[in-house]
Every structure is written in structure tokens, then in C-alpha cells.
Coordinates of C-alpha atoms and ligand atoms in Angstrom, one line a residue:
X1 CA -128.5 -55.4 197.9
X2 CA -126.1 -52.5 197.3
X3 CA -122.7 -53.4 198.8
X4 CA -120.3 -50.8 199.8
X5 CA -116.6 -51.2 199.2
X6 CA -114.3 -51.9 202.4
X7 CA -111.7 -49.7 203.4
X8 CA -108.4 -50.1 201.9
X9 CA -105.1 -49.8 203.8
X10 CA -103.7 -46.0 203.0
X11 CA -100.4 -48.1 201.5
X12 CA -102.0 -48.8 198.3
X13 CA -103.8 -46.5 195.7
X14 CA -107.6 -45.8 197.1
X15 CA -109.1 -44.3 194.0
X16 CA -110.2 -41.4 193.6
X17 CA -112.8 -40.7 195.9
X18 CA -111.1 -41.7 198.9
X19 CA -107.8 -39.9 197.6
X20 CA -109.7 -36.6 196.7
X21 CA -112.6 -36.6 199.0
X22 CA -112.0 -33.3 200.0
X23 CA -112.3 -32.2 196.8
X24 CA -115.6 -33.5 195.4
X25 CA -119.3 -33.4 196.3
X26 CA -119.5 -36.5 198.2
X27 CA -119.8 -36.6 202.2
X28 CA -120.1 -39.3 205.1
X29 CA -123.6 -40.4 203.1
X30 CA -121.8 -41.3 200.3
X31 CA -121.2 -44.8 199.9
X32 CA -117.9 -45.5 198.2
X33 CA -118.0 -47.7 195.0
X34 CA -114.4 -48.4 194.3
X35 CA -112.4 -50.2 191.6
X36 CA -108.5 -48.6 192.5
X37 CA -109.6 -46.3 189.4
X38 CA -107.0 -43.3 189.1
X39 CA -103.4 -42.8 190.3
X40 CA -103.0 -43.6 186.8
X41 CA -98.8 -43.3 185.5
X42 CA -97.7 -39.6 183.9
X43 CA -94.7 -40.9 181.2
X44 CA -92.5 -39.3 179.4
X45 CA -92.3 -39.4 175.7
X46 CA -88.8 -39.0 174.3
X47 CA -89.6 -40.0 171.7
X48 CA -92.3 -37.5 170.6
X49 CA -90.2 -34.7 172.7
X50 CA -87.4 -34.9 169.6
X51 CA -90.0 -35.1 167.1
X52 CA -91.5 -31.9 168.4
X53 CA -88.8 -29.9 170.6
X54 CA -91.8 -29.9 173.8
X55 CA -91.1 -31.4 176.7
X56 CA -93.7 -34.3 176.2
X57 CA -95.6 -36.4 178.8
X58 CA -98.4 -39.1 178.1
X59 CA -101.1 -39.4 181.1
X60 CA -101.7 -43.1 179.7
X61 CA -105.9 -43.4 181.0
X62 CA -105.3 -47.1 179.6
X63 CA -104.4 -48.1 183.3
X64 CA -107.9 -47.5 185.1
X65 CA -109.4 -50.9 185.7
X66 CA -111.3 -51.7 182.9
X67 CA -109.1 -49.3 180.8
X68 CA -110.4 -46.1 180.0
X69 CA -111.2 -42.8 181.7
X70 CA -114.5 -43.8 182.1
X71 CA -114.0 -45.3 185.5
X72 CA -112.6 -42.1 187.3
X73 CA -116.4 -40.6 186.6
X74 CA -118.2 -43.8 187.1
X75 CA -117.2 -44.1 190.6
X76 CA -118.3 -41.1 191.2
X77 CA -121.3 -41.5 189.3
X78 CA -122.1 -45.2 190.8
X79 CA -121.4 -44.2 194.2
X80 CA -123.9 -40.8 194.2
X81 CA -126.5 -43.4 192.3
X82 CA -126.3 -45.9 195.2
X83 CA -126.5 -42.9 197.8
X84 CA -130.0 -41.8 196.3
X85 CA -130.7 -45.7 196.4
X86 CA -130.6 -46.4 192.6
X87 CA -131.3 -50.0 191.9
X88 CA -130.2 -49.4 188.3
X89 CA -128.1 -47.5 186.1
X90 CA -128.8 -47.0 182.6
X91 CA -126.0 -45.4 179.7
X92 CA -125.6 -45.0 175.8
X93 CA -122.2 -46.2 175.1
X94 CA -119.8 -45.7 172.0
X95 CA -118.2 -48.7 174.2
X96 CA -115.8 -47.5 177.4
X97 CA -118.7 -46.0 179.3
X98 CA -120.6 -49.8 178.8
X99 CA -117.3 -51.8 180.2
X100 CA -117.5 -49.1 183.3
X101 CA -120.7 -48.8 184.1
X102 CA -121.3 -52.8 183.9
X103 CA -117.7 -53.3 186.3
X104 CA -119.0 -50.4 188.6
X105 CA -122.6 -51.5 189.0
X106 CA -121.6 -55.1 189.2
X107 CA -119.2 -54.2 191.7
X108 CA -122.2 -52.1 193.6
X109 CA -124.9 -54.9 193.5
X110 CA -126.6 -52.9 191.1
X111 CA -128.3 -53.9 188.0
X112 CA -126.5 -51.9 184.4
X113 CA -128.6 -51.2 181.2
X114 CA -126.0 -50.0 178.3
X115 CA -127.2 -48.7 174.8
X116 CA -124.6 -49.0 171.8
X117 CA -124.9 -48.5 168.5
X118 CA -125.1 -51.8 166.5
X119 CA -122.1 -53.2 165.3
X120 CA -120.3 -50.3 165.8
X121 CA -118.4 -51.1 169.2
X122 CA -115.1 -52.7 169.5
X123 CA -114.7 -56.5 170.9
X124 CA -112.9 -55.4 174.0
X125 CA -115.3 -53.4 174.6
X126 CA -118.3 -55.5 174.7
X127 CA -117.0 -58.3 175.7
X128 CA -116.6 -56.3 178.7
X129 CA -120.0 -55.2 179.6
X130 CA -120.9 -59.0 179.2
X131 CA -118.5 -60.4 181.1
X132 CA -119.4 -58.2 184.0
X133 CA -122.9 -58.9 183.6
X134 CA -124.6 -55.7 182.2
X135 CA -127.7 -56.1 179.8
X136 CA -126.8 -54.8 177.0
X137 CA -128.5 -54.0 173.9
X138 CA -127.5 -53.1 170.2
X139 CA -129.4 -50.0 168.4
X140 CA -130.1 -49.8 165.2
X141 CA -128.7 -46.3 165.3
X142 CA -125.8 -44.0 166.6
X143 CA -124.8 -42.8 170.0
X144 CA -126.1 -40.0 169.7
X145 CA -129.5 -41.9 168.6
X146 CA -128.5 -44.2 171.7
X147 CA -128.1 -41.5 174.0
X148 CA -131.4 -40.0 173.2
X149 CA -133.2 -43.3 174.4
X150 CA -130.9 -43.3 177.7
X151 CA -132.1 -39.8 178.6
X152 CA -135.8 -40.5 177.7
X153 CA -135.6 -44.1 180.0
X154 CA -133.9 -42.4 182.9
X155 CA -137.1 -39.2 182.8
X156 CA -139.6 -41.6 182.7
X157 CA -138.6 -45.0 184.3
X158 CA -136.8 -46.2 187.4
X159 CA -133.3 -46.1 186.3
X160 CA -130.3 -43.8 186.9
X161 CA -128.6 -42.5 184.1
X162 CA -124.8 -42.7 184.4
X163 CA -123.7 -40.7 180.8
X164 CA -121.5 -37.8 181.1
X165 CA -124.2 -35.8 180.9
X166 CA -124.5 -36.4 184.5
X167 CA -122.3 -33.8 186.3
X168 CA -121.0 -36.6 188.6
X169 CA -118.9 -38.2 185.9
X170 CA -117.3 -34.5 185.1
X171 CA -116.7 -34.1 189.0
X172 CA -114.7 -37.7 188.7
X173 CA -112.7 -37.6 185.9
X174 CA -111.3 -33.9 187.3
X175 CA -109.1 -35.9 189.3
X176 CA -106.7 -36.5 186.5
X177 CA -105.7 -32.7 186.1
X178 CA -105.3 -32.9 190.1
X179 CA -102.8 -36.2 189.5
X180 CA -100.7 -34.1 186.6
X181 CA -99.9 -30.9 188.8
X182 CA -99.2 -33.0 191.7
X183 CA -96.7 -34.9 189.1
X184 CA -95.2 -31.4 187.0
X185 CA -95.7 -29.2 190.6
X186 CA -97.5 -27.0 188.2
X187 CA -100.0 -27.2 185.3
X188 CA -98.2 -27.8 182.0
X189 CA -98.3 -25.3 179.3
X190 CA -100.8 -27.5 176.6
X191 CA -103.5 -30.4 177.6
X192 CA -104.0 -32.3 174.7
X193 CA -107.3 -34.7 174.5
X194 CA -109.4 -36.5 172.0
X195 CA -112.4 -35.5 172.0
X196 CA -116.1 -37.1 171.6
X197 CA -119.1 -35.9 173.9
X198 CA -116.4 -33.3 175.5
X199 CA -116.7 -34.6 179.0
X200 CA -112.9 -35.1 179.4
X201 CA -112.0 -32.0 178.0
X202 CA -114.7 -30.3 179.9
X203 CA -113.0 -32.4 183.2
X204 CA -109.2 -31.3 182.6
X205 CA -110.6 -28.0 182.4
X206 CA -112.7 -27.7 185.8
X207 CA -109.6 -29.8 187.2
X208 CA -107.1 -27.3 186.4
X209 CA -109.2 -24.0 187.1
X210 CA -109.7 -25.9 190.8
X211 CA -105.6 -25.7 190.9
X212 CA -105.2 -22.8 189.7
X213 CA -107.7 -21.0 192.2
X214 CA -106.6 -22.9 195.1
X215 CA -103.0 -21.7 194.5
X216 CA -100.9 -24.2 193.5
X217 CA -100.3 -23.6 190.0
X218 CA -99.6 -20.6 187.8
X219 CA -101.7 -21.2 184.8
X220 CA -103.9 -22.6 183.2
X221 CA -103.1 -24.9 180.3
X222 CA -104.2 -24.0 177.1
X223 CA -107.0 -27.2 176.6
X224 CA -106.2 -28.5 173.0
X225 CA -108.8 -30.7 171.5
X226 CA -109.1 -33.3 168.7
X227 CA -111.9 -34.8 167.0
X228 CA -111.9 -36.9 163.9
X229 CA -112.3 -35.4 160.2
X230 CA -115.7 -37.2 159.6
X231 CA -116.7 -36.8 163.1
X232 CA -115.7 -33.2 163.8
X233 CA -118.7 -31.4 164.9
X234 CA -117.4 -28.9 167.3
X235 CA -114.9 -28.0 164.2
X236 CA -117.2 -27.1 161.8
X237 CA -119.4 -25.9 164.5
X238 CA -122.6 -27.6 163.6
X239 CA -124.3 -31.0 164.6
X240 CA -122.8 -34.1 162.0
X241 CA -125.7 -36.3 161.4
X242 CA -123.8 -39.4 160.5
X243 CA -120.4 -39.2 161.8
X244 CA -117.6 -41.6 160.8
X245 CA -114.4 -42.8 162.0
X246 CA -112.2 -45.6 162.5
X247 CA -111.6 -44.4 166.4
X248 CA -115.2 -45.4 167.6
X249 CA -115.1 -43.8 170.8
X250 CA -115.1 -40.3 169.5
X251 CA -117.4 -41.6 166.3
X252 CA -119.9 -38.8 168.1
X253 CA -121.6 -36.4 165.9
X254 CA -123.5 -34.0 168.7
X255 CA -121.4 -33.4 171.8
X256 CA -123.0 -33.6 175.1
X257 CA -121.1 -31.3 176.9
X258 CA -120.7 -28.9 173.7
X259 CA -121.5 -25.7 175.8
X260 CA -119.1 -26.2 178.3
X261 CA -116.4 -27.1 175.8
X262 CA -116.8 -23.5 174.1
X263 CA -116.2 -22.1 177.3
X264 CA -113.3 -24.0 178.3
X265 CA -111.8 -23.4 174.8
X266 CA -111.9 -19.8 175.4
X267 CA -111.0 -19.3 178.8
X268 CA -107.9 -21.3 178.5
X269 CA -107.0 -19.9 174.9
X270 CA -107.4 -23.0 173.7
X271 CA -108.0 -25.0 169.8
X272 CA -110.3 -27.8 168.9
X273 CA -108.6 -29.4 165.0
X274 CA -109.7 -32.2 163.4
X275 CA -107.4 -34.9 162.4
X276 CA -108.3 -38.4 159.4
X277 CA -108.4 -41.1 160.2
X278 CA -105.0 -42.2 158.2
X279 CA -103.3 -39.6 160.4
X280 CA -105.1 -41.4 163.7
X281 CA -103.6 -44.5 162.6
X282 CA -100.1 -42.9 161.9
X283 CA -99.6 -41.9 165.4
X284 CA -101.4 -44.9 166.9
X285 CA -97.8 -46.8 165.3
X286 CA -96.0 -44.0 166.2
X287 CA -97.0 -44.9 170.3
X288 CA -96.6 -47.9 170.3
X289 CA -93.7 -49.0 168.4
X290 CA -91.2 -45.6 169.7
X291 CA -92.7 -44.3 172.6
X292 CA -94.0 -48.1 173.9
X293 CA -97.3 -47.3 174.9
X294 CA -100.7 -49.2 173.3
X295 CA -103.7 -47.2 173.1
X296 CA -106.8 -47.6 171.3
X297 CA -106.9 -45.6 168.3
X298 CA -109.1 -42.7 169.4
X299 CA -107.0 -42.3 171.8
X300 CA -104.1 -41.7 169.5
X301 CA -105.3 -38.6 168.4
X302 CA -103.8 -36.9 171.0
X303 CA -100.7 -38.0 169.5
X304 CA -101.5 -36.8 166.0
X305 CA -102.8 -33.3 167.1
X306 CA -99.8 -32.5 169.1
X307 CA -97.6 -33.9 166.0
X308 CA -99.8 -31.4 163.3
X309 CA -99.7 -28.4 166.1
X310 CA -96.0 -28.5 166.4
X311 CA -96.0 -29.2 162.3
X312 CA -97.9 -26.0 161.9
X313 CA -95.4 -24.1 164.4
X314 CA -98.2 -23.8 167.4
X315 CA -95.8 -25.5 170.0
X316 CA -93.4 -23.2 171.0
X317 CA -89.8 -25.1 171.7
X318 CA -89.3 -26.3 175.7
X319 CA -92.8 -26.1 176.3
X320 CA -94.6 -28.8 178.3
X321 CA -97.1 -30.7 176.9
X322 CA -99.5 -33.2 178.2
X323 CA -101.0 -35.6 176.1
X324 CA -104.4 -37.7 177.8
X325 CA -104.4 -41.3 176.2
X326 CA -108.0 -42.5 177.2
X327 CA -108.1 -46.2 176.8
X328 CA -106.2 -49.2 176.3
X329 CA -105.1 -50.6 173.0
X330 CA -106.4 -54.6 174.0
X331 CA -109.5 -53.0 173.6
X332 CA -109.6 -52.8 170.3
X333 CA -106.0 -54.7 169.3
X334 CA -107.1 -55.6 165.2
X335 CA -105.6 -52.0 164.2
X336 CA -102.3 -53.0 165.1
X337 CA -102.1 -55.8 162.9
X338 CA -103.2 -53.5 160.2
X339 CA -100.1 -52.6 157.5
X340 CA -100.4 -49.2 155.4
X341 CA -102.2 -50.7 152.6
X342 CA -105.2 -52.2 154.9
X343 CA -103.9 -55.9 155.0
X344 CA -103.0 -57.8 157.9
X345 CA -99.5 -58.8 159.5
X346 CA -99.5 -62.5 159.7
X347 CA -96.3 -63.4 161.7
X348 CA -93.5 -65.6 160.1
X349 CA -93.6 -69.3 160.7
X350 CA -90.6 -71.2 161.7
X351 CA -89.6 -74.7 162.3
X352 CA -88.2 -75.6 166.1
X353 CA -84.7 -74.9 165.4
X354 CA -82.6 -72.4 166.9
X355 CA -79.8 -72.0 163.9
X356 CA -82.6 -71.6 161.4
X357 CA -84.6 -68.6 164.0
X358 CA -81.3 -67.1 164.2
X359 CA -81.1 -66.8 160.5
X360 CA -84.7 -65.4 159.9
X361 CA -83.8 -62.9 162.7
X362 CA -80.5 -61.5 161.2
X363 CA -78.3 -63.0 164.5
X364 CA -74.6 -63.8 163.3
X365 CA -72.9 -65.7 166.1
X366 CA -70.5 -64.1 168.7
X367 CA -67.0 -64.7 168.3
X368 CA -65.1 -64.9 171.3
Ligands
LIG401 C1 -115.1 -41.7 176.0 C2 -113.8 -41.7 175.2 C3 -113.4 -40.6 174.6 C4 -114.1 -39.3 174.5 O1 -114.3 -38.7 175.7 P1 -115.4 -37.5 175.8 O2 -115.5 -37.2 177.2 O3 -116.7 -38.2 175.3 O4 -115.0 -36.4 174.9 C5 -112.1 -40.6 174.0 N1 -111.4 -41.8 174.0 C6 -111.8 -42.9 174.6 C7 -111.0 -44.1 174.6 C8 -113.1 -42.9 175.2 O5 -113.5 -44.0 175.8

């Protein structure tokens, strides 16, 4: 049986369909399938705003409920599903969209089928879709091999496909363009986002042309997006048929949403670069150890692209910049234990002895 979530007391953070419903495609039909997703913390970034003279904010995605983006379009997506009476979802996965469509579905009393590619998704990731019960199968292919098999399973057999290639995940993650202006009163001058099938970027976009049409902004940002070197197809501007990157979410070498990301690109006056992987890593350190936020490292890349914009003198001074961090760094927390060279940091071992810790941590005694 599909279950509908309860109403929630207006004190605490709805989600997004409940906070926005005047400003999606959903009406009193809709069910609401909600995990709290959204309302997700703005933070400043001192730390990259010396590096780059910007006024620099991180929109850190990492806080949704199963940490990622994914959920703000999955309750959207679950929710319209249950409303046509879908008994099951189906999704390719490069991992996030898996954890979010098994918590969403589990949460709707609905059945989940993910596709990822084999061996090729973080732990996190898929120890998420298990834990929330999803079935969940390994292809001996890509995503974009992966997402080829979702489509063809949701045309021909009973099951509702949930990828971004459904506009109802687009129409939910929106929302987090809405959530920045209400923070800055106004849209900032740069949206920075990694980029893999384009859905986000697509997202920001339509978010931001909604503000800026209803009134309450006086721009539109100009939509910066980054994918990686071996896994840059709307770079070069042709399909990559085996892309490769450490950051496995945006390891996607045929964009879903590739024609709307052209469009948004130019209406915003806007730049897609592409970034290595030993500059991804780079700027995943540079998070978490100045600024204090852990991401995973795909979602790094916002980092890095800001730092090689401002580098290349795109960023004028006192601008304001937003940087979208998509998921959490426990979902994928091996790169952080990774030094320059590509071993690992095994932490010291000490004995139980206070003196002797003070010693190995460089602590002289105070004197009164
Ligand atoms: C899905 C995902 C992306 C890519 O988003 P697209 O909408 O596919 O461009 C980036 N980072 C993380 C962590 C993701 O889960």
C-alpha cells in the first residue's frame, strides 16, 4: 500500500513541496512523499573568499536526507509517481539517485529498481540503496549504458522511471535557486555546479529565471559548469564513449538534459570548463581542511572551477559567487585518507599516557 506522509507542524522544515507548493505542478491530488529534503544551509566560505577576492558562499546539498541533491527531485518525482498510482519506480544510478529513490520509495510503500554500473559506485552509496531496501543490480556497463535499460524498462513494463530525465526531478531540485535568493535577497552574480547528466544545472537555471520573472531578483546568475577532463562531453561538445573520473557521480559521458544545458549556458552568459581529476582532489582538501565542509569529490569541482575561473581573471573582485556542493563526503570518505602521492594516512599510535600525547602533539606545559 502507498502511504502518504503526515502533516508536519509549520515550526520545523517541511520539505520542499509543502514549503514551495505554490510553486510546483503538484495540487490537492498530490500525495506528499516527504523526507525534510531542502532548507538545506547557504555558508560562507572565507576562506575561498581571500583566495579569490568574491564574496563566496557554499549551498552545502550534503545536508538533504540521504545526502545529495537527489532528494529535492525525488520527492517530487515519488510523490507525482504515487499520484498516477505507480507501484514501482525504476532508475540508472551513478550512485545518489539509487540512495534516493530506494529512501523515497521505501518511505512511499513503493517497490525501487536501481541500475548502476558495476563496481563503479561508491560504498556509501550502495550501502544506501540496500539498507533501504531497493533491488539493486550491477551492469556490466556505464550509466549511460544503465540509463538506456531504465528508459527501455519503464516504455515497455510496469514501472515508473524516476531519472532526471523525468521533468519532475528538474521541477524539485529548482527549489534550491528559490532557498539562495531568499538567503542573498537577490540572485548572486555566478552559480557554480558540477556537472554530470546537467539536471542540476538545468534546475538552478529554471529556479532563478522563475525569480527573476516573478520580480524579486535583478539578474540572472551567470550558470557556471564543471565537468571532469576525462568525462567532459559538453566541453568538447561531443558524446565520450568511455568516460573516466575519480568523482563517480559526474563519471557521465552523454548528458541527459544536454539540450537544455546549451540553453541555459547561453541565456545566462554562462561557461561549462573541465577540470582533472588531481585538481578535483586539490579542492576536495581545500573544503574540508580550510573552509570545514566534507563533500564527496565530484562535488568538489565546484570548488576547483571557481579557483581556475578567478585564476584565469573571469571573477571579477566583490562579486558574489555561489558554489552548489551536491553530496556528502561519508559517502565516499576513502579520498580523504588519500596523501598526494596515492598512499594512505594511517593515524599515529600512542600508548595511554597523557605526557607522552602531549609530546607527539607539540603541547609544552603552561606556566603559571
Ligand atoms: C547527480 C550528482 C551530480 C550531477 O548532477 P547532474 O544533475 O547529473 O548534472 C553531481 N554531484 C553529485 C554528488 C551527484 O549526486
Amino acid at each position: 500500500m502507498a502511504t502518504e506522509s503526515p502533516r508536519i507542524p509549520s515550526r520545523q522544515w517541511r520539505g520542499v513541496l509543502h514549503e514551495y507548493a505554490d510553486r510546483l505542478n503538484i495540487s490537492d491530488a498530490t500525495p506528499i512523499i516527504t523526507l525534510g529534503e531542502g532548507g538545506t544551509p547557504l555558508i560562507p566560505a572565507p576562506a575561498l573568499s581571500a583566495r579569490t577576492g568574491a564574496q563566496v558562499w557554499v549551498k552545502f546539498e550534503g545536508m538533504n536526507p540521504t545526502g545529495s541533491f537527489k532528494d529535492r527531485g525525488m520527492t517530487m518525482a515519488i510523490s507525482k509517481a504515487v499520484e498516477h498510482g505507480a507501484k514501482a519506480v525504476i532508475c540508472a544510478s551513478t550512485g545518489n539517485t539509487s540512495a534516493s529513490a530506494a529512501a523515497y520509495a521505501t518511505h512511499a510503500g513503493i517497490k525501487a529498481a536501481v541500475l548502476v554500473p558495476e563496481g563503479k559506485i561508491a560504498m556509501g552509496k550502495l550501502s544506501q540503496a540496500i539498507a533501504h531496501d531497493a533491488e539493486l543490480l550491477q551492469v556490466q556497463g556505464n550509466f549511460d549504458d544503465c540509463l538506456d535499460i531504465a528508459r527501455e524498462l519503464a516504455a515497455n513494463y510496469p514501472v515508473h522511471l524516476v531519472n532526471s530525465v523525468n521533468p519532475d526531478r528538474i521541477e524539485g531540485q529548482k527549489t534550491a535557486a528559490f532557498e539562495v535568493v531568499e538567503v542573498l535577497q537577490d540572485a548572486p552574480d555566478f552559480h557554480i555546479v558540477p556537472v554530470g547528466n546537467a539536471g542540476n544545472y538545468t534546475a538552478y537555471f529554471r529556479g532563478y529565471s522563475e525569480e527573476l520573472e516573478r520580480g524579486v531578483t535583478t539578474k540572472l546568475p551567470r550558470m557556471f559548469g564543471f565537468q571532469a577532463s576525462g568525462s567532459a562531453p559538453l566541453v568538447l561538445g561531443h558524446v565520450v564513449k568511455n568516460p573516466e573520473t575519480i568523482a563517480s557521480a559526474i563519471r557521465i559521458g552523454n548528458p541527459a538534459s544536454w539540450g537544455f544545458a546549451l540553453e541555459a549556458r547561453e541565456k545566462s552568459d554562462g561557461y561549462f570548463g573541465a577540470i582533472d581529476d588531481a585538481k578535483i582532489l586539490e579542492a576536495y582538501r581545500i573544503l574540508s581542511a580550510e573552509v570545514g565542509i566534507f563533500v564527496e569529490p565530484a562535488s568538489a569541482i565546484s570548488v576547483a572551477g571557481l579557483l581556475e575561473r578567478a585564476e584565469a581573471g573571469q571573477i571579477p573582485r566583490g562579486s558574489t559567487v555561489v558554489l552548489t556542493v551536491t553530496g556528502h563526503g561519508l559517502k565516499d570518505p576513502q579520498w580523504a585518507l588519500r596523501t598526494a602521492n596515492g598512499g594512505d594516512i594511517t593515524p599515529t599510535v600512542v600508548p595511554v599516557d597523557a605526557a607522552e600525547i602531549a609530546g607527539v602533539l607539540g603541547l609544552s606545559k603552561a606556566t603559571a
